[in-house]
Coordinates of C-alpha atoms and ligand atoms in Angstrom, one line a residue:
M23 CA 127.1 61.7 77.0
G24 CA 127.9 63.0 73.5
L25 CA 128.2 61.5 70.1
N26 CA 131.8 61.9 69.2
S27 CA 133.0 60.5 65.9
E28 CA 131.4 60.9 62.5
A29 CA 130.9 57.1 62.4
E30 CA 128.8 57.3 65.6
R31 CA 126.7 60.1 64.2
L32 CA 126.2 58.2 60.9
L33 CA 125.1 55.1 62.8
A34 CA 122.8 56.9 65.2
G35 CA 121.1 58.5 62.1
R36 CA 120.1 55.0 60.9
W37 CA 118.3 54.3 64.2
I38 CA 116.5 57.6 64.6
A39 CA 113.8 59.2 62.3
G40 CA 114.9 62.8 62.8
E41 CA 114.1 65.6 65.3
R42 CA 110.4 66.4 64.6
I43 CA 107.0 64.7 64.6
S44 CA 106.9 65.1 60.9
D45 CA 110.1 63.0 60.6
A46 CA 108.5 60.2 62.6
I47 CA 105.3 60.3 60.6
R48 CA 107.3 60.2 57.3
V49 CA 109.1 57.1 58.4
A50 CA 105.9 55.5 59.7
K51 CA 104.3 56.1 56.2
R52 CA 107.3 54.5 54.5
L53 CA 106.9 51.5 56.8
N54 CA 103.2 51.4 56.2
D55 CA 103.8 51.2 52.5
D56 CA 105.6 48.0 53.1
G57 CA 102.8 46.6 55.3
I58 CA 104.6 47.4 58.5
A59 CA 103.3 49.4 61.5
A60 CA 105.3 51.9 63.5
I61 CA 105.8 52.3 67.3
I62 CA 106.8 56.0 67.7
N63 CA 108.8 57.1 70.7
Y64 CA 109.8 60.7 71.5
L65 CA 113.4 60.4 72.7
G66 CA 114.2 61.3 76.3
E67 CA 114.7 59.6 79.7
R68 CA 115.5 60.3 83.3
H69 CA 114.0 63.8 83.2
T70 CA 114.3 65.4 86.6
D71 CA 113.3 68.9 85.3
E72 CA 109.5 69.4 85.6
K73 CA 109.5 71.8 82.6
K74 CA 111.0 69.1 80.5
V75 CA 108.4 66.5 81.7
R76 CA 105.6 69.0 80.9
S77 CA 107.0 69.6 77.4
T78 CA 107.3 65.9 76.8
V79 CA 103.7 65.3 77.7
K80 CA 102.7 68.1 75.4
E81 CA 104.7 66.5 72.6
Y82 CA 102.9 63.2 73.0
S83 CA 99.6 65.0 73.0
K84 CA 100.5 66.5 69.6
L85 CA 101.9 63.2 68.4
V86 CA 98.7 61.2 69.0
S87 CA 96.6 63.8 67.2
S88 CA 99.2 63.9 64.3
I89 CA 99.0 60.1 64.0
E90 CA 95.2 60.2 63.7
K91 CA 95.2 63.1 61.3
S92 CA 97.8 61.6 59.0
F93 CA 96.1 58.2 58.9
V94 CA 99.3 56.3 59.7
K95 CA 99.3 52.9 61.4
A96 CA 101.3 53.7 64.5
D97 CA 101.4 53.1 68.2
I98 CA 103.3 55.3 70.6
A99 CA 105.8 54.1 73.2
L100 CA 106.5 56.1 76.4
K101 CA 109.5 55.8 78.7
P102 CA 108.2 56.2 82.3
T103 CA 111.1 58.4 83.3
E104 CA 110.5 60.9 80.4
I105 CA 107.0 61.6 81.8
G106 CA 107.9 62.0 85.4
L107 CA 108.9 58.8 87.1
A108 CA 112.4 60.0 87.9
I109 CA 110.7 62.8 89.9
D110 CA 107.7 61.3 91.5
E111 CA 105.5 58.2 90.9
G112 CA 102.2 60.3 91.3
E113 CA 103.4 62.7 88.7
F114 CA 104.2 59.9 86.3
V115 CA 100.8 58.2 86.9
R116 CA 98.9 61.4 86.2
N117 CA 100.8 62.1 83.0
Y118 CA 100.5 58.5 81.8
T119 CA 96.7 58.5 82.5
M120 CA 96.3 61.8 80.7
I121 CA 98.2 60.5 77.6
T122 CA 96.4 57.2 77.5
R123 CA 93.0 59.0 77.7
L124 CA 93.9 61.3 74.9
A125 CA 95.4 58.5 72.8
L126 CA 92.1 56.5 73.3
K127 CA 90.2 59.5 71.9
H128 CA 92.6 59.5 68.9
K129 CA 92.4 55.7 68.6
V130 CA 96.2 55.3 69.2
F131 CA 97.7 52.4 71.2
V132 CA 100.1 53.3 74.0
W133 CA 103.1 51.1 75.0
L134 CA 104.9 51.6 78.3
D135 CA 108.6 50.8 77.8
M136 CA 110.5 49.2 80.6
E137 CA 113.6 50.9 81.8
E138 CA 116.2 50.2 84.6
S139 CA 115.1 47.6 87.2
E140 CA 114.6 50.2 89.9
F141 CA 111.6 51.4 87.9
V142 CA 109.9 48.1 87.3
D143 CA 107.5 48.1 90.3
S144 CA 106.2 51.6 89.7
T145 CA 105.8 50.9 85.9
M146 CA 103.8 47.8 86.7
R147 CA 101.6 49.6 89.2
A148 CA 100.8 52.4 86.6
Y149 CA 100.0 49.8 83.9
M150 CA 97.7 47.9 86.3
I151 CA 95.6 51.1 86.8
A152 CA 95.3 51.5 83.0
V153 CA 95.0 47.8 81.9
K154 CA 91.2 47.8 81.5
K155 CA 91.4 50.5 78.8
R156 CA 92.6 48.0 76.2
N157 CA 94.6 50.5 74.2
V158 CA 97.7 50.0 76.5
G159 CA 100.6 47.5 76.5
I160 CA 103.7 47.0 78.6
C161 CA 107.2 45.7 78.0
I162 CA 108.7 42.8 79.9
Q163 CA 112.5 42.0 79.9
S164 CA 113.7 38.4 79.9
Y165 CA 117.1 39.4 81.5
L166 CA 115.3 40.1 84.8
K167 CA 114.7 37.1 87.0
R168 CA 111.5 38.6 88.4
S169 CA 109.9 38.8 84.9
E170 CA 108.2 35.4 85.0
G171 CA 106.2 36.4 88.1
D172 CA 105.4 39.8 86.5
L173 CA 104.3 38.1 83.3
E174 CA 102.0 35.7 85.2
E175 CA 100.4 38.6 87.0
L176 CA 100.0 40.6 83.8
L177 CA 98.4 37.7 82.0
S178 CA 95.9 37.2 84.8
H179 CA 94.7 40.7 84.0
K180 CA 94.6 40.1 80.2
A181 CA 97.5 42.5 79.7
I182 CA 99.0 43.1 76.3
V183 CA 102.8 42.3 76.6
R184 CA 105.8 43.1 74.4
L185 CA 108.6 40.7 75.3
V186 CA 112.3 41.9 74.9
K187 CA 115.6 40.7 76.2
G188 CA 116.4 44.0 78.1
A189 CA 118.8 46.8 77.3
Y190 CA 119.9 48.5 80.5
R191 CA 123.3 47.3 81.7
P192 CA 122.3 44.1 83.5
K193 CA 124.5 43.8 86.6
G194 CA 123.7 42.1 89.8
R195 CA 121.9 39.0 91.1
E196 CA 118.5 40.1 89.9
F197 CA 119.7 39.5 86.2
Y198 CA 120.3 36.4 84.1
S199 CA 123.6 36.1 82.2
S200 CA 123.4 36.5 78.4
S201 CA 122.7 32.8 77.7
G202 CA 120.2 32.7 80.7
T203 CA 118.5 35.7 79.2
D204 CA 118.1 33.9 75.9
R205 CA 116.7 30.8 77.6
N206 CA 114.4 32.8 79.7
Y207 CA 113.1 34.7 76.6
V208 CA 112.1 31.3 75.1
K209 CA 110.5 30.3 78.4
L210 CA 108.5 33.5 78.7
M211 CA 107.5 33.3 75.1
R212 CA 106.1 29.8 75.6
I213 CA 104.0 31.2 78.5
L214 CA 102.7 33.9 76.2
F215 CA 101.7 31.4 73.6
E216 CA 100.0 29.1 76.2
R217 CA 98.1 31.9 78.0
G218 CA 98.1 35.1 76.0
D219 CA 95.8 36.1 73.2
R220 CA 97.6 39.1 71.8
F221 CA 101.3 40.0 72.3
T222 CA 104.5 41.2 70.6
I223 CA 107.8 39.3 70.2
A224 CA 110.3 42.2 70.0
S225 CA 113.7 40.8 68.9
H226 CA 116.1 40.8 66.0
D227 CA 117.3 37.3 67.0
A228 CA 116.2 35.0 64.1
R229 CA 116.3 31.9 66.4
V230 CA 113.8 33.5 68.7
V231 CA 111.5 34.8 65.9
E232 CA 111.5 31.6 64.0
A233 CA 110.8 29.6 67.2
A234 CA 107.8 31.9 67.8
R235 CA 106.6 31.4 64.3
R236 CA 106.7 27.6 64.8
L237 CA 104.8 27.9 68.0
N238 CA 102.2 30.1 66.4
S239 CA 101.5 27.5 63.7
R240 CA 100.2 25.5 66.6
Y241 CA 98.6 28.1 68.9
R242 CA 97.3 30.7 66.3
R243 CA 97.7 33.7 68.5
D244 CA 97.5 37.4 67.5
V245 CA 101.3 37.9 67.4
T246 CA 103.2 40.9 66.2
Y247 CA 107.0 40.8 65.5
A248 CA 108.8 44.0 66.4
M249 CA 112.2 45.4 65.6
L250 CA 114.0 48.7 66.0
E251 CA 114.3 51.2 63.1
G252 CA 117.6 50.6 61.2
I253 CA 118.3 47.1 62.5
R254 CA 117.7 44.0 60.4
M255 CA 115.1 45.8 58.3
D256 CA 115.5 43.2 55.5
Y257 CA 114.3 40.5 58.0
A258 CA 111.4 42.7 59.1
E259 CA 110.3 43.2 55.5
R260 CA 110.6 39.5 54.8
L261 CA 108.4 38.7 57.7
A262 CA 105.8 41.2 56.5
G263 CA 106.0 39.7 53.0
D264 CA 105.3 36.3 54.5
G265 CA 102.1 37.7 56.0
E266 CA 103.2 38.2 59.6
K267 CA 102.2 41.3 61.6
V268 CA 105.3 43.5 62.0
S269 CA 106.0 46.7 63.8
I270 CA 109.1 48.9 63.9
Y271 CA 110.1 51.1 66.8
V272 CA 110.8 54.5 65.5
P273 CA 112.4 57.0 67.9
Y274 CA 112.6 60.7 67.1
G275 CA 113.7 63.9 68.9
K276 CA 116.9 65.7 69.9
E277 CA 118.0 63.4 72.8
W278 CA 119.7 60.8 70.8
A279 CA 122.6 59.9 73.1
A280 CA 121.3 57.4 75.6
Y281 CA 119.2 55.5 73.1
S282 CA 122.1 55.4 70.6
Y283 CA 124.6 54.2 73.2
R284 CA 122.4 51.2 74.1
R285 CA 122.4 50.3 70.3
F286 CA 126.2 50.8 70.1
R287 CA 126.7 48.4 73.0
E288 CA 124.4 45.8 71.3
L289 CA 126.3 46.2 68.0
G290 CA 129.3 44.8 69.9
S291 CA 131.7 43.6 67.3
L292 CA 133.4 45.6 64.6
K293 CA 132.0 43.3 61.9
L294 CA 128.5 44.3 63.0
V295 CA 129.4 48.0 63.0
A296 CA 130.7 47.8 59.5
R297 CA 127.7 45.8 58.3
S298 CA 125.3 48.3 59.9
L299 CA 127.2 51.3 58.3
L300 CA 127.0 49.6 54.9
G301 CA 123.2 49.1 55.3
G302 CA 122.9 45.5 56.6
Ligands
FAD24 C1 110.3 46.9 69.4 C2 111.4 46.9 70.5 C3 111.1 47.5 71.7 C4 112.0 47.5 72.7 N1 111.7 48.0 73.9 C5 112.5 47.9 75.0 C6 112.2 48.3 76.3 O1 111.1 48.9 76.5 N2 113.1 48.1 77.3 C7 114.3 47.4 77.1 O2 115.0 47.2 78.1 N3 114.6 47.0 75.9 C8 113.8 47.2 74.8 N4 114.2 46.8 73.6 C9 115.6 46.4 73.3 C10 115.8 44.9 73.7 O3 115.7 44.7 75.1 C11 117.2 44.5 73.2 O4 118.2 45.3 73.9 C12 117.4 44.6 71.7 O5 116.3 44.3 71.0 C13 118.5 43.6 71.3 O6 118.1 42.3 71.6 P1 117.7 41.2 70.6 O7 116.5 40.5 71.1 O8 117.5 41.8 69.2 O9 118.8 40.1 70.6 P2 120.4 40.2 70.5 O10 120.9 38.8 70.8 O11 120.9 41.4 71.2 O12 120.6 40.4 68.9 C14 120.2 39.5 68.0 C15 120.8 39.9 66.6 O13 120.3 41.1 66.2 C16 121.3 41.9 65.5 N5 121.4 43.2 66.3 C17 121.1 43.4 67.6 N6 121.4 44.7 67.9 C18 121.9 45.2 66.8 C19 122.3 46.6 66.5 N7 122.3 47.6 67.4 N8 122.8 46.8 65.2 C20 122.8 45.8 64.3 N9 122.4 44.5 64.5 C21 121.9 44.3 65.8 C22 122.5 41.1 65.5 O14 122.5 40.3 64.3 C23 122.3 40.2 66.7 O15 123.1 39.0 66.6 C24 113.2 46.8 72.5 C25 113.5 46.2 71.3 C26 112.6 46.2 70.3 C27 112.9 45.4 69.1

């Protein structure tokens, strides 16, 4: 998959910090200045080349030490298939365990992103091994019908959950439709408020975020609102200005295409493309 037109390159540039760790740290510092934390991801997915997996693990080792050294407020987010899950579950678990141990030493929190539905079981299994460490969180997708059961299981282990709608081409009976996904998001969010202590509402959908804020005036949980770099940043800044905890997902690296195409798909209409190019 390549980025073809100039417009596509320009847009992708809004969503991605740059190619190097220093680029991600620079963006994290800028966010921190506005009272916003970062969640840094090194771009890459579905690696089937062991060398690439090894170099990705090395990159995360450097990243956690850079975060500590530069005093930025930033978590990291790993895609299971960039650290070995597309090759072998054991390899993934070993790499995940290694990175979480190192991150703990450097006082960095580690999120496990959730990818295509075929990887959910193994991602959940790896997280359950690490859950007691307390510096680890996991993403749950409301477009998946199984997610309510997964969330119940995670909450019974006091997991730290980041709730999203889901980004990987939902096709088949295991997925909700778009309106079903939105309804399920609100349902899962209510479960989080009723039974969770600390969790992240990751969405740019103002209806969802404002509903969460209303719920939190009743439940008083430790809630963070999270968005993606380059999308609705004005809203993120407003939330931080109102005293909410806010995080921005900041990807960096050379493998821009897969991540950017998911964002292009979500952009959807020409009106949104134009607004995004103009800085909205
Ligand atoms: C912090 C964070 C982490 C994430 N981690 C994962 C993960 O691990 N796994 C996963 O499957 N998904 C993940 N996602 C992506 C998520 O699943 C959705 O695909 C994405 O957030 C869009 O859904 P939405 O909730 O913003 O709602 P939507 O209904 O898609 O969008 C709501 C509104 O946001 C604006 N908007 C949305 N996308 C764009 C865009 N590209 N450009 C400009 N405006 C836009 C529009 O105004 C739109 O109407 C993550 C999202 C966030 C914010």
